[in-house]
mmCIF file of C-alpha atoms in Angstrom:
data_model
loop_
_atom_site.group_PDB
_atom_site.id
_atom_site.type_symbol
_atom_site.label_atom_id
_atom_site.label_comp_id
_atom_site.label_asym_id
_atom_site.label_seq_id
_atom_site.Cartn_x
_atom_site.Cartn_y
_atom_site.Cartn_z
ATOM 1 C CA SER A 1 15.408 -9.075 -7.127
ATOM 2 C CA GLN A 2 12.356 -8.476 -5.197
ATOM 3 C CA GLN A 3 8.846 -8.758 -6.313
ATOM 4 C CA GLY A 4 8.250 -5.122 -7.364
ATOM 5 C CA GLU A 5 11.404 -3.000 -7.879
ATOM 6 C CA GLU A 6 11.194 0.305 -9.429
ATOM 7 C CA ASP A 7 13.867 2.289 -11.248
ATOM 8 C CA PRO A 8 15.174 4.657 -10.852
ATOM 9 C CA GLN A 9 15.345 5.103 -7.093
ATOM 10 C CA ALA A 10 15.268 8.708 -7.543
ATOM 11 C CA LEU A 11 14.516 11.103 -10.311
ATOM 12 C CA SER A 12 14.750 14.783 -10.482
ATOM 13 C CA ILE A 13 13.295 17.017 -13.283
ATOM 14 C CA GLN A 14 12.364 20.389 -14.192
ATOM 15 C CA GLU A 15 8.492 21.383 -14.251
ATOM 16 C CA GLY A 16 6.876 20.562 -17.796
ATOM 17 C CA GLU A 17 9.396 17.602 -18.531
ATOM 18 C CA ASN A 18 8.083 13.903 -18.612
ATOM 19 C CA ALA A 19 8.847 11.686 -15.902
ATOM 20 C CA THR A 20 9.088 7.947 -16.373
ATOM 21 C CA MET A 21 9.382 5.299 -13.692
ATOM 22 C CA ASN A 22 9.579 1.634 -14.262
ATOM 23 C CA CYS A 23 8.607 -1.428 -12.357
ATOM 24 C CA SER A 24 9.663 -4.915 -12.586
ATOM 25 C CA TYR A 25 8.301 -8.077 -10.847
ATOM 26 C CA LYS A 26 8.945 -11.747 -10.513
ATOM 27 C CA THR A 27 5.553 -13.916 -10.534
ATOM 28 C CA SER A 28 2.433 -14.002 -12.343
ATOM 29 C CA ILE A 29 0.036 -11.459 -11.550
ATOM 30 C CA ASN A 30 -3.832 -10.444 -11.926
ATOM 31 C CA ASN A 31 -3.244 -6.900 -11.963
ATOM 32 C CA LEU A 32 -0.233 -4.422 -11.317
ATOM 33 C CA GLN A 33 -1.296 -0.899 -9.555
ATOM 34 C CA TRP A 34 0.581 2.561 -9.221
ATOM 35 C CA TYR A 35 0.562 4.475 -5.909
ATOM 36 C CA ARG A 36 1.602 7.743 -5.212
ATOM 37 C CA GLN A 37 2.504 8.812 -1.563
ATOM 38 C CA ASN A 38 3.583 12.395 -0.412
ATOM 39 C CA SER A 39 6.292 12.222 2.393
ATOM 40 C CA GLY A 40 4.774 10.907 5.674
ATOM 41 C CA ARG A 41 1.451 10.631 4.125
ATOM 42 C CA GLY A 42 -0.964 7.997 2.834
ATOM 43 C CA LEU A 43 -1.074 5.884 -0.360
ATOM 44 C CA VAL A 44 -3.074 7.729 -3.183
ATOM 45 C CA HIS A 45 -4.019 5.180 -5.822
ATOM 46 C CA LEU A 46 -3.341 6.084 -9.223
ATOM 47 C CA ILE A 47 -4.212 3.539 -11.710
ATOM 48 C CA LEU A 48 -4.933 -0.018 -11.816
ATOM 49 C CA ILE A 49 -4.085 -2.040 -15.049
ATOM 50 C CA ARG A 50 -5.003 -5.639 -15.264
ATOM 51 C CA SER A 51 -3.003 -8.558 -16.852
ATOM 52 C CA ASN A 52 -4.732 -8.585 -20.043
ATOM 53 C CA GLU A 53 -4.435 -4.866 -20.611
ATOM 54 C CA ARG A 54 -1.290 -3.378 -22.232
ATOM 55 C CA GLU A 55 -1.652 0.542 -21.778
ATOM 56 C CA LYS A 56 -3.887 2.755 -19.680
ATOM 57 C CA HIS A 57 -4.219 6.546 -19.389
ATOM 58 C CA SER A 58 -5.555 8.817 -16.716
ATOM 59 C CA GLY A 59 -5.279 12.461 -17.261
ATOM 60 C CA ARG A 60 -1.338 13.116 -17.361
ATOM 61 C CA LEU A 61 -0.787 9.556 -16.574
ATOM 62 C CA ARG A 62 0.224 6.787 -18.921
ATOM 63 C CA VAL A 63 0.794 3.111 -17.663
ATOM 64 C CA THR A 64 2.035 0.262 -19.619
ATOM 65 C CA LEU A 65 2.249 -3.650 -18.848
ATOM 66 C CA ASP A 66 4.461 -5.982 -20.402
ATOM 67 C CA THR A 67 3.569 -9.329 -19.018
ATOM 68 C CA SER A 68 5.901 -11.152 -21.167
ATOM 69 C CA LYS A 69 9.040 -9.192 -19.456
ATOM 70 C CA LYS A 70 7.241 -8.840 -16.295
ATOM 71 C CA SER A 71 7.506 -5.079 -16.126
ATOM 72 C CA SER A 72 5.426 -1.981 -16.145
ATOM 73 C CA SER A 73 5.992 1.903 -16.528
ATOM 74 C CA LEU A 74 4.294 4.956 -15.397
ATOM 75 C CA LEU A 75 4.846 7.954 -17.445
ATOM 76 C CA ILE A 76 3.741 11.462 -16.133
ATOM 77 C CA THR A 77 3.671 13.987 -18.910
ATOM 78 C CA ALA A 78 4.089 17.558 -18.434
ATOM 79 C CA SER A 79 5.165 17.278 -14.747
ATOM 80 C CA ARG A 80 4.174 20.047 -12.047
ATOM 81 C CA ALA A 81 5.859 20.550 -8.941
ATOM 82 C CA ALA A 82 2.861 19.185 -6.963
ATOM 83 C CA ASP A 83 3.840 15.944 -8.698
ATOM 84 C CA THR A 84 6.782 15.266 -6.359
ATOM 85 C CA ALA A 85 6.259 12.433 -4.035
ATOM 86 C CA SER A 86 7.246 8.967 -3.927
ATOM 87 C CA TYR A 87 5.803 6.322 -6.612
ATOM 88 C CA PHE A 88 5.140 2.607 -5.833
ATOM 89 C CA CYS A 89 3.920 -0.102 -7.975
ATOM 90 C CA ALA A 90 2.053 -3.195 -6.328
ATOM 91 C CA THR A 91 1.236 -6.415 -7.708
ATOM 92 C CA ASP A 92 -0.912 -9.067 -6.323
ATOM 93 C CA ALA A 93 1.171 -11.914 -7.536
ATOM 94 C CA ASN A 94 -1.989 -14.223 -7.657
ATOM 95 C CA THR A 95 -2.638 -13.766 -3.931
ATOM 96 C CA ASP A 96 -4.956 -12.054 -1.432
ATOM 97 C CA LYS A 97 -2.450 -9.245 -0.621
ATOM 98 C CA LEU A 98 -0.569 -6.371 -2.606
ATOM 99 C CA ILE A 99 3.195 -6.632 -2.814
ATOM 100 C CA PHE A 100 4.717 -3.146 -3.111
ATOM 101 C CA GLY A 101 7.987 -2.067 -4.708
ATOM 102 C CA THR A 102 10.703 -0.102 -3.204
ATOM 103 C CA GLY A 103 9.456 2.974 -4.972
ATOM 104 C CA THR A 104 10.921 5.957 -6.963
ATOM 105 C CA ARG A 105 11.317 9.265 -5.416
ATOM 106 C CA LEU A 106 10.404 11.855 -7.649
ATOM 107 C CA GLN A 107 11.503 15.668 -7.293
ATOM 108 C CA VAL A 108 9.896 18.181 -9.962
ATOM 109 C CA PHE A 109 11.832 21.492 -9.633
ATOM 110 C CA PRO A 110 9.655 24.585 -10.509
ATOM 111 C CA GLU B 1 -16.256 8.613 -2.600
ATOM 112 C CA PRO B 2 -16.484 6.544 0.650
ATOM 113 C CA GLU B 3 -13.098 6.621 2.620
ATOM 114 C CA VAL B 4 -11.329 4.268 4.979
ATOM 115 C CA THR B 5 -10.775 5.862 8.212
ATOM 116 C CA GLN B 6 -8.043 5.210 10.611
ATOM 117 C CA THR B 7 -7.520 6.507 14.342
ATOM 118 C CA PRO B 8 -5.696 7.731 15.815
ATOM 119 C CA SER B 9 -3.533 9.415 13.280
ATOM 120 C CA HIS B 10 -0.334 9.348 15.707
ATOM 121 C CA GLN B 11 0.185 7.093 18.517
ATOM 122 C CA VAL B 12 2.999 7.405 20.913
ATOM 123 C CA THR B 13 3.520 4.494 23.325
ATOM 124 C CA GLN B 14 6.180 3.080 25.689
ATOM 125 C CA MET B 15 8.048 -0.015 24.789
ATOM 126 C CA GLY B 16 6.328 -3.099 26.015
ATOM 127 C CA GLN B 17 2.960 -1.590 26.215
ATOM 128 C CA GLU B 18 -0.086 -2.640 24.383
ATOM 129 C CA VAL B 19 -1.357 -0.495 21.411
ATOM 130 C CA ILE B 20 -4.751 -0.982 19.411
ATOM 131 C CA LEU B 21 -5.007 0.902 16.075
ATOM 132 C CA ARG B 22 -8.453 1.208 14.722
ATOM 133 C CA CYS B 23 -9.909 1.459 11.274
ATOM 134 C CA VAL B 24 -13.448 1.873 9.796
ATOM 135 C CA PRO B 25 -13.565 0.181 6.494
ATOM 136 C CA ILE B 26 -15.893 1.166 3.699
ATOM 137 C CA SER B 27 -19.113 -0.343 4.722
ATOM 138 C CA ASN B 28 -19.921 -2.814 1.883
ATOM 139 C CA HIS B 29 -16.463 -4.244 1.660
ATOM 140 C CA LEU B 30 -15.770 -7.566 2.499
ATOM 141 C CA TYR B 31 -11.861 -8.057 2.670
ATOM 142 C CA PHE B 32 -9.975 -6.287 5.255
ATOM 143 C CA TYR B 33 -6.139 -5.679 5.335
ATOM 144 C CA TRP B 34 -3.109 -4.260 7.474
ATOM 145 C CA TYR B 35 -0.082 -2.930 6.002
ATOM 146 C CA ARG B 36 2.799 -1.112 7.410
ATOM 147 C CA GLN B 37 5.644 1.012 6.150
ATOM 148 C CA ILE B 38 8.905 1.633 8.211
ATOM 149 C CA LEU B 39 10.148 5.090 7.683
ATOM 150 C CA GLY B 40 11.837 5.249 4.500
ATOM 151 C CA GLN B 41 11.362 1.615 3.554
ATOM 152 C CA LYS B 42 8.188 -0.018 1.292
ATOM 153 C CA VAL B 43 4.923 -0.918 2.349
ATOM 154 C CA GLU B 44 4.825 -4.355 3.646
ATOM 155 C CA PHE B 45 1.760 -6.639 3.906
ATOM 156 C CA LEU B 46 0.718 -7.787 7.422
ATOM 157 C CA VAL B 47 -2.687 -9.722 7.352
ATOM 158 C CA SER B 48 -5.760 -10.099 5.357
ATOM 159 C CA PHE B 49 -9.165 -10.697 6.861
ATOM 160 C CA TYR B 50 -12.118 -11.999 5.325
ATOM 161 C CA ASN B 51 -15.381 -13.914 6.856
ATOM 162 C CA ASN B 52 -14.233 -13.118 10.382
ATOM 163 C CA GLU B 53 -11.073 -14.861 9.938
ATOM 164 C CA ILE B 54 -7.616 -14.186 8.986
ATOM 165 C CA SER B 55 -7.049 -15.594 5.323
ATOM 166 C CA GLU B 56 -3.497 -14.630 4.973
ATOM 167 C CA LYS B 57 -0.446 -13.314 7.106
ATOM 168 C CA SER B 58 2.826 -12.333 6.749
ATOM 169 C CA GLU B 59 6.110 -13.482 8.756
ATOM 170 C CA ILE B 60 6.211 -10.127 10.280
ATOM 171 C CA PHE B 61 2.458 -10.926 11.813
ATOM 172 C CA ASP B 62 3.796 -12.906 14.867
ATOM 173 C CA ASP B 63 2.124 -13.883 18.061
ATOM 174 C CA GLN B 64 2.345 -10.216 19.300
ATOM 175 C CA PHE B 65 -0.191 -9.204 16.709
ATOM 176 C CA SER B 66 -3.906 -9.768 16.290
ATOM 177 C CA VAL B 67 -6.816 -8.625 14.374
ATOM 178 C CA GLU B 68 -10.224 -8.344 15.122
ATOM 179 C CA ARG B 69 -13.695 -6.995 13.832
ATOM 180 C CA PRO B 70 -15.367 -6.761 16.976
ATOM 181 C CA ASP B 71 -18.539 -5.039 16.013
ATOM 182 C CA GLY B 72 -19.174 -5.149 12.273
ATOM 183 C CA SER B 73 -17.757 -1.993 11.530
ATOM 184 C CA ASN B 74 -14.450 -1.700 13.117
ATOM 185 C CA PHE B 75 -11.324 -3.526 12.300
ATOM 186 C CA THR B 76 -8.557 -3.371 14.863
ATOM 187 C CA LEU B 77 -4.768 -4.395 14.860
ATOM 188 C CA LYS B 78 -3.558 -5.061 18.395
ATOM 189 C CA ILE B 79 0.230 -5.256 19.298
ATOM 190 C CA ARG B 80 0.570 -6.808 22.643
ATOM 191 C CA SER B 81 3.772 -5.776 23.801
ATOM 192 C CA THR B 82 5.612 -3.166 21.555
ATOM 193 C CA LYS B 83 8.813 -3.279 20.442
ATOM 194 C CA LEU B 84 11.015 -0.314 19.162
ATOM 195 C CA GLU B 85 11.076 -1.931 15.914
ATOM 196 C CA ASP B 86 7.287 -1.961 15.675
ATOM 197 C CA SER B 87 7.502 1.868 15.135
ATOM 198 C CA ALA B 88 6.201 2.530 11.603
ATOM 199 C CA MET B 89 3.212 3.695 9.640
ATOM 200 C CA TYR B 90 0.236 1.279 9.801
ATOM 201 C CA PHE B 91 -2.161 1.436 6.763
ATOM 202 C CA CYS B 92 -5.516 -0.258 6.946
ATOM 203 C CA ALA B 93 -7.246 -1.116 3.658
ATOM 204 C CA SER B 94 -10.657 -2.755 2.512
ATOM 205 C CA SER B 95 -12.039 -4.110 -0.787
ATOM 206 C CA GLU B 96 -14.882 -5.505 -2.276
ATOM 207 C CA GLU B 97 -13.107 -8.412 -3.763
ATOM 208 C CA LYS B 98 -9.535 -10.066 -3.372
ATOM 209 C CA ALA B 99 -6.471 -7.772 -3.872
ATOM 210 C CA GLY B 100 -6.475 -9.638 -7.520
ATOM 211 C CA GLY B 101 -9.868 -8.528 -8.263
ATOM 212 C CA ASN B 102 -9.795 -4.812 -7.760
ATOM 213 C CA ARG B 103 -8.004 -2.078 -6.026
ATOM 214 C CA PRO B 104 -8.121 -2.065 -2.235
ATOM 215 C CA HIS B 105 -8.912 1.550 -0.728
ATOM 216 C CA PHE B 106 -6.199 2.535 1.950
ATOM 217 C CA GLY B 107 -6.746 4.731 4.836
ATOM 218 C CA ASP B 108 -4.518 7.619 5.523
ATOM 219 C CA GLY B 109 -2.373 5.563 8.212
ATOM 220 C CA THR B 110 -1.479 5.656 11.940
ATOM 221 C CA ARG B 111 1.988 6.804 12.670
ATOM 222 C CA LEU B 112 2.851 4.538 15.640
ATOM 223 C CA SER B 113 6.016 5.738 17.626
ATOM 224 C CA ILE B 114 7.420 3.476 20.295
ATOM 225 C CA LEU B 115 9.724 5.116 22.972
#
């Protein structure tokens, strides 16, 4: 598998439900970041979690990091139609660049 | 919050032509990056730039690509002779520290269409 793979590839839920997306990576990291991208638009930074952190919150977002399993999850609570977008994790892999995952396409139906 | 700005937002170019994509990073940032995203695919690293030189580049960044910081504020990506497969969204990013230190700030991207 590649550095940074999200699952599921696509997720459809109703407004008000929670959405959970997972990311796995292969190498050691300094930090892991989650980004959102609306169709054909730019990258919006959501959260950065450092390798010595286990959980981080920002509004309706909750990110966990398990470095022993080399995995992270992004939870969006009480989802809204406006949350419809693609979500990517990105790791630095101890290098001077970000390696992005393949992304999860989230569709939230009103 | 300061922003990274990219121009143009959309560039249409004939195959074989040269194209220059422009970026204005955040003024106190020291590290600069270009990434690209082919439609429907993931974002891929192209090149990082620090202290007026390339610090890392990917396999994608071949001899047809070059970067420059001509005047201390702009950061440009040049593709010398464009190919159809260069069609993609190109994102510029800048950061105060290396990618492992804190988050890079991304611009909104330039959509490059090669005809």
